PDB file of C-alpha atoms in Angstrom:
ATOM      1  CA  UNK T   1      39.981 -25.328   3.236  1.00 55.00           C
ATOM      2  CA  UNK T   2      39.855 -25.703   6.789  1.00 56.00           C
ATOM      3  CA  UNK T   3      42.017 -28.772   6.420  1.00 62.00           C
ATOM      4  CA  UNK T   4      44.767 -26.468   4.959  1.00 63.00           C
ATOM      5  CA  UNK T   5      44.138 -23.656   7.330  1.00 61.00           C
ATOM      6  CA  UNK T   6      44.965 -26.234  10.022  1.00 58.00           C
ATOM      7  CA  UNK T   7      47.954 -27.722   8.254  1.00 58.00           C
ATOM      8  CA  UNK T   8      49.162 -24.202   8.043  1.00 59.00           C
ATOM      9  CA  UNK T   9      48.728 -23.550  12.016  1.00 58.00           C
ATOM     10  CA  UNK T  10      50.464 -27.271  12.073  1.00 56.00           C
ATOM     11  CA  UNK T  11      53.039 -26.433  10.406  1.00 57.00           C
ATOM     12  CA  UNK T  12      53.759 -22.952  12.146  1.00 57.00           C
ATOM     13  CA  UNK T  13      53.629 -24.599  15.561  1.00 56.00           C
ATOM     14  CA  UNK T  14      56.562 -26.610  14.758  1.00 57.00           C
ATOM     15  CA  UNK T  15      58.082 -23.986  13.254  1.00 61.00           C
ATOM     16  CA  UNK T  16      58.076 -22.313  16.915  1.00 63.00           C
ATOM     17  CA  UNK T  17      58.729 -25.260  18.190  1.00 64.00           C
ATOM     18  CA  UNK T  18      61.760 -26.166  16.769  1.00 69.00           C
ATOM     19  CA  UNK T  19      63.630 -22.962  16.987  1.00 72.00           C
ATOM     20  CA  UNK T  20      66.265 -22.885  19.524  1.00 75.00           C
ATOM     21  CA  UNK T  21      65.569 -21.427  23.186  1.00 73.00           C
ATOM     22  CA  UNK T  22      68.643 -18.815  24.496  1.00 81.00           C
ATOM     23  CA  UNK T  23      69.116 -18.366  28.280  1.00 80.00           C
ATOM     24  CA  UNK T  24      67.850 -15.084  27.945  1.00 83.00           C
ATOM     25  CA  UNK T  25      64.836 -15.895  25.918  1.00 81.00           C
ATOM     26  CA  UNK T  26      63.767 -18.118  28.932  1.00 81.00           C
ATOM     27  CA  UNK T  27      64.672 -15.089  31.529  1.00 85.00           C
ATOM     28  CA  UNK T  28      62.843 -12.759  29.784  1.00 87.00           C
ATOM     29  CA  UNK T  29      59.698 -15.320  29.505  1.00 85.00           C
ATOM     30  CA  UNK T  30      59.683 -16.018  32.941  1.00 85.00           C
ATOM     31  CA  UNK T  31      60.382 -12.567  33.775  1.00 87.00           C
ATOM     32  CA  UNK T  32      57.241 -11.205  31.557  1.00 89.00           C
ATOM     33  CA  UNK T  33      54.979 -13.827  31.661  1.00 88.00           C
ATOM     34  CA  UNK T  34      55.241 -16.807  33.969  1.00 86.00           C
ATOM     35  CA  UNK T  35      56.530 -14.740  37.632  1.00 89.00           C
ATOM     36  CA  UNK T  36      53.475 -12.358  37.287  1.00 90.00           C
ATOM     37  CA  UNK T  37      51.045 -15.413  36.253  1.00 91.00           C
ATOM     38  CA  UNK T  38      52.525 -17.417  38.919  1.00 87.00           C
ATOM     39  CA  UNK T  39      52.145 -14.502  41.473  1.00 88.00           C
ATOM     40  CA  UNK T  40      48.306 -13.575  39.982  1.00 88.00           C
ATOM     41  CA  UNK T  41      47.808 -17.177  40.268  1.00 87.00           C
ATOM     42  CA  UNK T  42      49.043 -17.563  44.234  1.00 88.00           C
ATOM     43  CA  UNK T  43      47.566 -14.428  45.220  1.00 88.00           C
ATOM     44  CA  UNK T  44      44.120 -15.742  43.945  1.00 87.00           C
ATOM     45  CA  UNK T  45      44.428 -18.599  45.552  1.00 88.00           C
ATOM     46  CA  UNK T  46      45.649 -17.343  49.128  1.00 88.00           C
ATOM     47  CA  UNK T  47      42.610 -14.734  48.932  1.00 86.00           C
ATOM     48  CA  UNK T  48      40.272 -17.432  48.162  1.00 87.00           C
ATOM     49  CA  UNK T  49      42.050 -19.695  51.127  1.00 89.00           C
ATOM     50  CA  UNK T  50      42.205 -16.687  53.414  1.00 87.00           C
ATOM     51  CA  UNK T  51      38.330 -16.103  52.580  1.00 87.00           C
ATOM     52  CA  UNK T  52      37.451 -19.694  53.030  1.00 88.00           C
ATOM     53  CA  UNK T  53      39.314 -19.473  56.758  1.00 89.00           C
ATOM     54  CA  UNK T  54      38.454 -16.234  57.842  1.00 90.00           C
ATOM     55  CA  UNK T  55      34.169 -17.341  56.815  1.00 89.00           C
ATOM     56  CA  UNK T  56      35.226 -20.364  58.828  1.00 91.00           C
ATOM     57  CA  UNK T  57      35.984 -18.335  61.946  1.00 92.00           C
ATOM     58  CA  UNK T  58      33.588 -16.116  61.160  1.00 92.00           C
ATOM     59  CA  UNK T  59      30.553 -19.208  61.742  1.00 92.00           C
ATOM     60  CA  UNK T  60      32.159 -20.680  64.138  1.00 92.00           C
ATOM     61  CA  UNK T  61      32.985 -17.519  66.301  1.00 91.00           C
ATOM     62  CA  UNK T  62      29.175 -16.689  65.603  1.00 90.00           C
ATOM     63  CA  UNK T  63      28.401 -20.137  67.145  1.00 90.00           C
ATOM     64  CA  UNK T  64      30.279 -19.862  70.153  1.00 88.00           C
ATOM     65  CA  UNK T  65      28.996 -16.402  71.020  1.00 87.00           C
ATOM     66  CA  UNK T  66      25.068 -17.490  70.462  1.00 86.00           C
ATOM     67  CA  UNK T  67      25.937 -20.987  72.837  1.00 86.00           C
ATOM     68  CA  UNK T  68      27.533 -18.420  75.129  1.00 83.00           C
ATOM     69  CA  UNK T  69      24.575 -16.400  75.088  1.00 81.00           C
ATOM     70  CA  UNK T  70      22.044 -18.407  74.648  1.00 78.00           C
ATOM     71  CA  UNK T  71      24.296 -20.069  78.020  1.00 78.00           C
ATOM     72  CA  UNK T  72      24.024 -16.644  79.826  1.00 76.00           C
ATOM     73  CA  UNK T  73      20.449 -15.842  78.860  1.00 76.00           C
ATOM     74  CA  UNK T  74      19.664 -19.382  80.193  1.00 73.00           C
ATOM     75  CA  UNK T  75      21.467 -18.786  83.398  1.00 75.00           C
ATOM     76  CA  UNK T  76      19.662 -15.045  83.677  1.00 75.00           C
ATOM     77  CA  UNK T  77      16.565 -16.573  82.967  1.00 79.00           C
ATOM     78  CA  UNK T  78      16.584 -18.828  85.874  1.00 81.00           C
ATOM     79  CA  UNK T  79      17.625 -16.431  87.781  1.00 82.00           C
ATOM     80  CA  UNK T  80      15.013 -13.665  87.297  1.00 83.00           C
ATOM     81  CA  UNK T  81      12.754 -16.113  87.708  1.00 87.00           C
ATOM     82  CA  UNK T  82      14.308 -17.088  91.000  1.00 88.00           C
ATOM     83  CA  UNK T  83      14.025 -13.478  91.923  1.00 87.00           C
ATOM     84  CA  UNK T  84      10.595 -12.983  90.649  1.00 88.00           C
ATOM     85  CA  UNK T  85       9.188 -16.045  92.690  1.00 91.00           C
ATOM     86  CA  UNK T  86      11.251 -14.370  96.070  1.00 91.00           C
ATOM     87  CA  UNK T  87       9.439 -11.258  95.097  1.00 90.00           C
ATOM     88  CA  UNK T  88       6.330 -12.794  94.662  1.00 92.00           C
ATOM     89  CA  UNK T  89       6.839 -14.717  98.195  1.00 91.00           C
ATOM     90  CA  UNK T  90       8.178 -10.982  99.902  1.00 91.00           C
ATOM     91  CA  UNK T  91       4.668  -9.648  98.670  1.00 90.00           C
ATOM     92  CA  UNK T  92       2.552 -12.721 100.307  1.00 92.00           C
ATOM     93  CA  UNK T  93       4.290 -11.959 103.314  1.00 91.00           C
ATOM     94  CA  UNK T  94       3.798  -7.682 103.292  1.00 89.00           C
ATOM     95  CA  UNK T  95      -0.136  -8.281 102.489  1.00 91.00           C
ATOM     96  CA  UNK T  96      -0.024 -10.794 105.506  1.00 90.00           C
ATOM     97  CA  UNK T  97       1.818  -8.629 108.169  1.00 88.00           C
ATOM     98  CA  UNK T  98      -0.532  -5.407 106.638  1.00 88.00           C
ATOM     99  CA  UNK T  99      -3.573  -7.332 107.804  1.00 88.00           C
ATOM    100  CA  UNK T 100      -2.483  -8.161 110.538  1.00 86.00           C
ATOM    101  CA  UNK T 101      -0.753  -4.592 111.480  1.00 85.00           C
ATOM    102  CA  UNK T 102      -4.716  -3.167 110.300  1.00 84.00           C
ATOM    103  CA  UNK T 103      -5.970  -5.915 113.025  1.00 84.00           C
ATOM    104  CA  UNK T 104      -3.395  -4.483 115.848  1.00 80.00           C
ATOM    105  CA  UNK T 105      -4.685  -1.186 115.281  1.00 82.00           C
ATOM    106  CA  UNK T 106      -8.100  -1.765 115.118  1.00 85.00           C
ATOM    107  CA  UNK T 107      -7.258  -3.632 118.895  1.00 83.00           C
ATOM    108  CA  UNK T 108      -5.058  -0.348 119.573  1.00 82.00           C
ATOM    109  CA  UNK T 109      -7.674   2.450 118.759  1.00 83.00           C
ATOM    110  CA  UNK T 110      -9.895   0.427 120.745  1.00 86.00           C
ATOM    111  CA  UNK T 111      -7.594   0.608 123.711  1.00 86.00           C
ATOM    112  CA  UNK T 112      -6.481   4.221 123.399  1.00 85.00           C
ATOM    113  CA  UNK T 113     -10.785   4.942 122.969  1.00 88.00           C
ATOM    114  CA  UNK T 114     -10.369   2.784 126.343  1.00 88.00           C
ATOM    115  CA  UNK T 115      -8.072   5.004 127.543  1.00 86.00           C
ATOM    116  CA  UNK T 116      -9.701   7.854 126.813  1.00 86.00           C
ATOM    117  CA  UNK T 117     -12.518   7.643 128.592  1.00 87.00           C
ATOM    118  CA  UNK T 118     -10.563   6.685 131.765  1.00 86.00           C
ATOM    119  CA  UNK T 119      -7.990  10.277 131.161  1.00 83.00           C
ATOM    120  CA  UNK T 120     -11.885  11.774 130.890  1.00 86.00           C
ATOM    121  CA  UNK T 121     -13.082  10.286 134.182  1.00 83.00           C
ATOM    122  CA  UNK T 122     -10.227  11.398 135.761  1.00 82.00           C
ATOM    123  CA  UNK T 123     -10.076  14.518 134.421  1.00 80.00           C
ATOM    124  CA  UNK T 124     -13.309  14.816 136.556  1.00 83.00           C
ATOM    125  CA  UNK T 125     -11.682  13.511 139.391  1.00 81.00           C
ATOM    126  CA  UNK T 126      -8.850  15.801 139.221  1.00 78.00           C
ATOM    127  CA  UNK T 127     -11.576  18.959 138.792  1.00 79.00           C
ATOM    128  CA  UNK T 128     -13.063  17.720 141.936  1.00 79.00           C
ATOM    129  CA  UNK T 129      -9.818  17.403 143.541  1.00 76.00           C
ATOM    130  CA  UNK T 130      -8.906  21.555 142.657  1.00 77.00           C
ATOM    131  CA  UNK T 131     -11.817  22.601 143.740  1.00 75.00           C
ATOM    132  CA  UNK T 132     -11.317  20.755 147.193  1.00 75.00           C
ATOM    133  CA  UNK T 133      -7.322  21.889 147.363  1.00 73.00           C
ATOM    134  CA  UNK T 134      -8.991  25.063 146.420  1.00 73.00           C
ATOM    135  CA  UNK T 135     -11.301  25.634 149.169  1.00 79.00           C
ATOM    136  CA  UNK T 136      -8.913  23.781 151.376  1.00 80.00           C
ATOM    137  CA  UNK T 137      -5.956  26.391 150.468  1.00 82.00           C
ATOM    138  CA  UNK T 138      -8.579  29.462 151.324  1.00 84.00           C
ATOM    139  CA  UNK T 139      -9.277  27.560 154.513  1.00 88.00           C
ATOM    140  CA  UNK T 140      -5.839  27.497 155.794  1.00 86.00           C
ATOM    141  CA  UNK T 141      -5.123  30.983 154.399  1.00 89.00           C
ATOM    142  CA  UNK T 142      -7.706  31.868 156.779  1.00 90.00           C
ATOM    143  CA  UNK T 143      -6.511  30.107 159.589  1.00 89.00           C
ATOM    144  CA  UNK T 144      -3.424  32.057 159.053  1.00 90.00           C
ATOM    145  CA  UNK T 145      -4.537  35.382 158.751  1.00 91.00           C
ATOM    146  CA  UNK T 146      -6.910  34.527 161.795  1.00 90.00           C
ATOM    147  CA  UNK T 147      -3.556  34.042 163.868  1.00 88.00           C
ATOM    148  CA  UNK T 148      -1.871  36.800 162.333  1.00 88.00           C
ATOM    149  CA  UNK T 149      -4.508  38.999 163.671  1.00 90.00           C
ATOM    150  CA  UNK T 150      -4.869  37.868 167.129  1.00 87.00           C
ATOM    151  CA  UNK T 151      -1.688  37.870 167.471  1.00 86.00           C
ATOM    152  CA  UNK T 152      -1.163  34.024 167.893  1.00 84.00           C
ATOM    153  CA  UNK T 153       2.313  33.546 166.274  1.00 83.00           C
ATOM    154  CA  UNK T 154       5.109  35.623 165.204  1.00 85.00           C
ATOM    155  CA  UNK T 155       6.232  37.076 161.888  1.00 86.00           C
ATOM    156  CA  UNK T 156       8.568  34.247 161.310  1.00 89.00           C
ATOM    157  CA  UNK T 157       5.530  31.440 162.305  1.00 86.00           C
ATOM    158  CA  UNK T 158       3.451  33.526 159.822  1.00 85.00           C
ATOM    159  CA  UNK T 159       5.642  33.469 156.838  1.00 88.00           C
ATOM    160  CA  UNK T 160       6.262  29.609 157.179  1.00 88.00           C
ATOM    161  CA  UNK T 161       2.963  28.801 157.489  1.00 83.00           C
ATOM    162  CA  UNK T 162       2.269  30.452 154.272  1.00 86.00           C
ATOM    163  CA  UNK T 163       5.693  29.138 152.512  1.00 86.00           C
ATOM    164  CA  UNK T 164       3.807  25.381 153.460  1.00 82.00           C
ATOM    165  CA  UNK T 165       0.271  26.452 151.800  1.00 76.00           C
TER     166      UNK T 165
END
């Protein structure tokens, strides 16, 4: 039976076959059937081709950018620790000038303590001195009023005797 069945298919193939094709039969088929297959056909293939490219830029854009940055990080890397080393050199130098500045001062307090006591002493020396000038200025005010009352110099001689007290 199957023999038959495909005799039959046989048979209608060349049936098909052997009919005549028109102009417009083979217009109509391409029209219908083989422009839009053609077209589905292209289309899937430029998509997949497109695809293929566009993943292909796609990796190797991803691989310049992480050389780039991997590059840059590198670079900034170096760099920082460039800067961290100056930074750690910068300190080294502040702790060594602070010790030394807490040494000066040390050495300066002393001096102004130094000082001190000399302003002190002489603080003394000038309350001696006042008291002298002092008893000195009452002197000569005397003196003054002594000639004013015997009569020793004039008015004028007075005054500039007092002007030079």
């Amino acid at each position: 039976m199957k023999e038959e069945n495909s005799k039959k298919r046989m048979g209608e193939r060349k049936t098909n076959l052997d009919k005549p094709v028109t102009l417009g039969l083979l217009l109509e088929f391409t029209d219908d059937f083989l422009i839009p297959r053609l077209s589905d056909v292209m289309s899937d293939t430029i998509k997949s081709e497109v695809g293929k490219s566009e993943h292909r830029m796609k990796i190797y854009v991803d691989d310049k950018l992480a050389r780039f940055a991997a590059e840059i990080t590198g670079r900034s890397e170096k760099r920082f620790e460039k800067i961290d080393r100056r930074f750690e050199t910068m300190d080294k130098r502040f702790e060594t000038i602070e010790k030394r500045m807490e040494k000066g001062f040390e050495k300066v307090d002393k001096r102004f303590e130094k000082m001190d006591k000399r302003f002190e002493n002489m603080d003394k020396r000038f309350d001696r001195l006042e008291h002298i000038r002092g008893r000195d200025v009452l002197f000569k005010e005397k003196v003054v009023d002594v000639f004013e009352e015997r009569g020793v110099c004039g008015p004028d001689d007075t005054a500039y005797l007092r002007g030079v007290i």
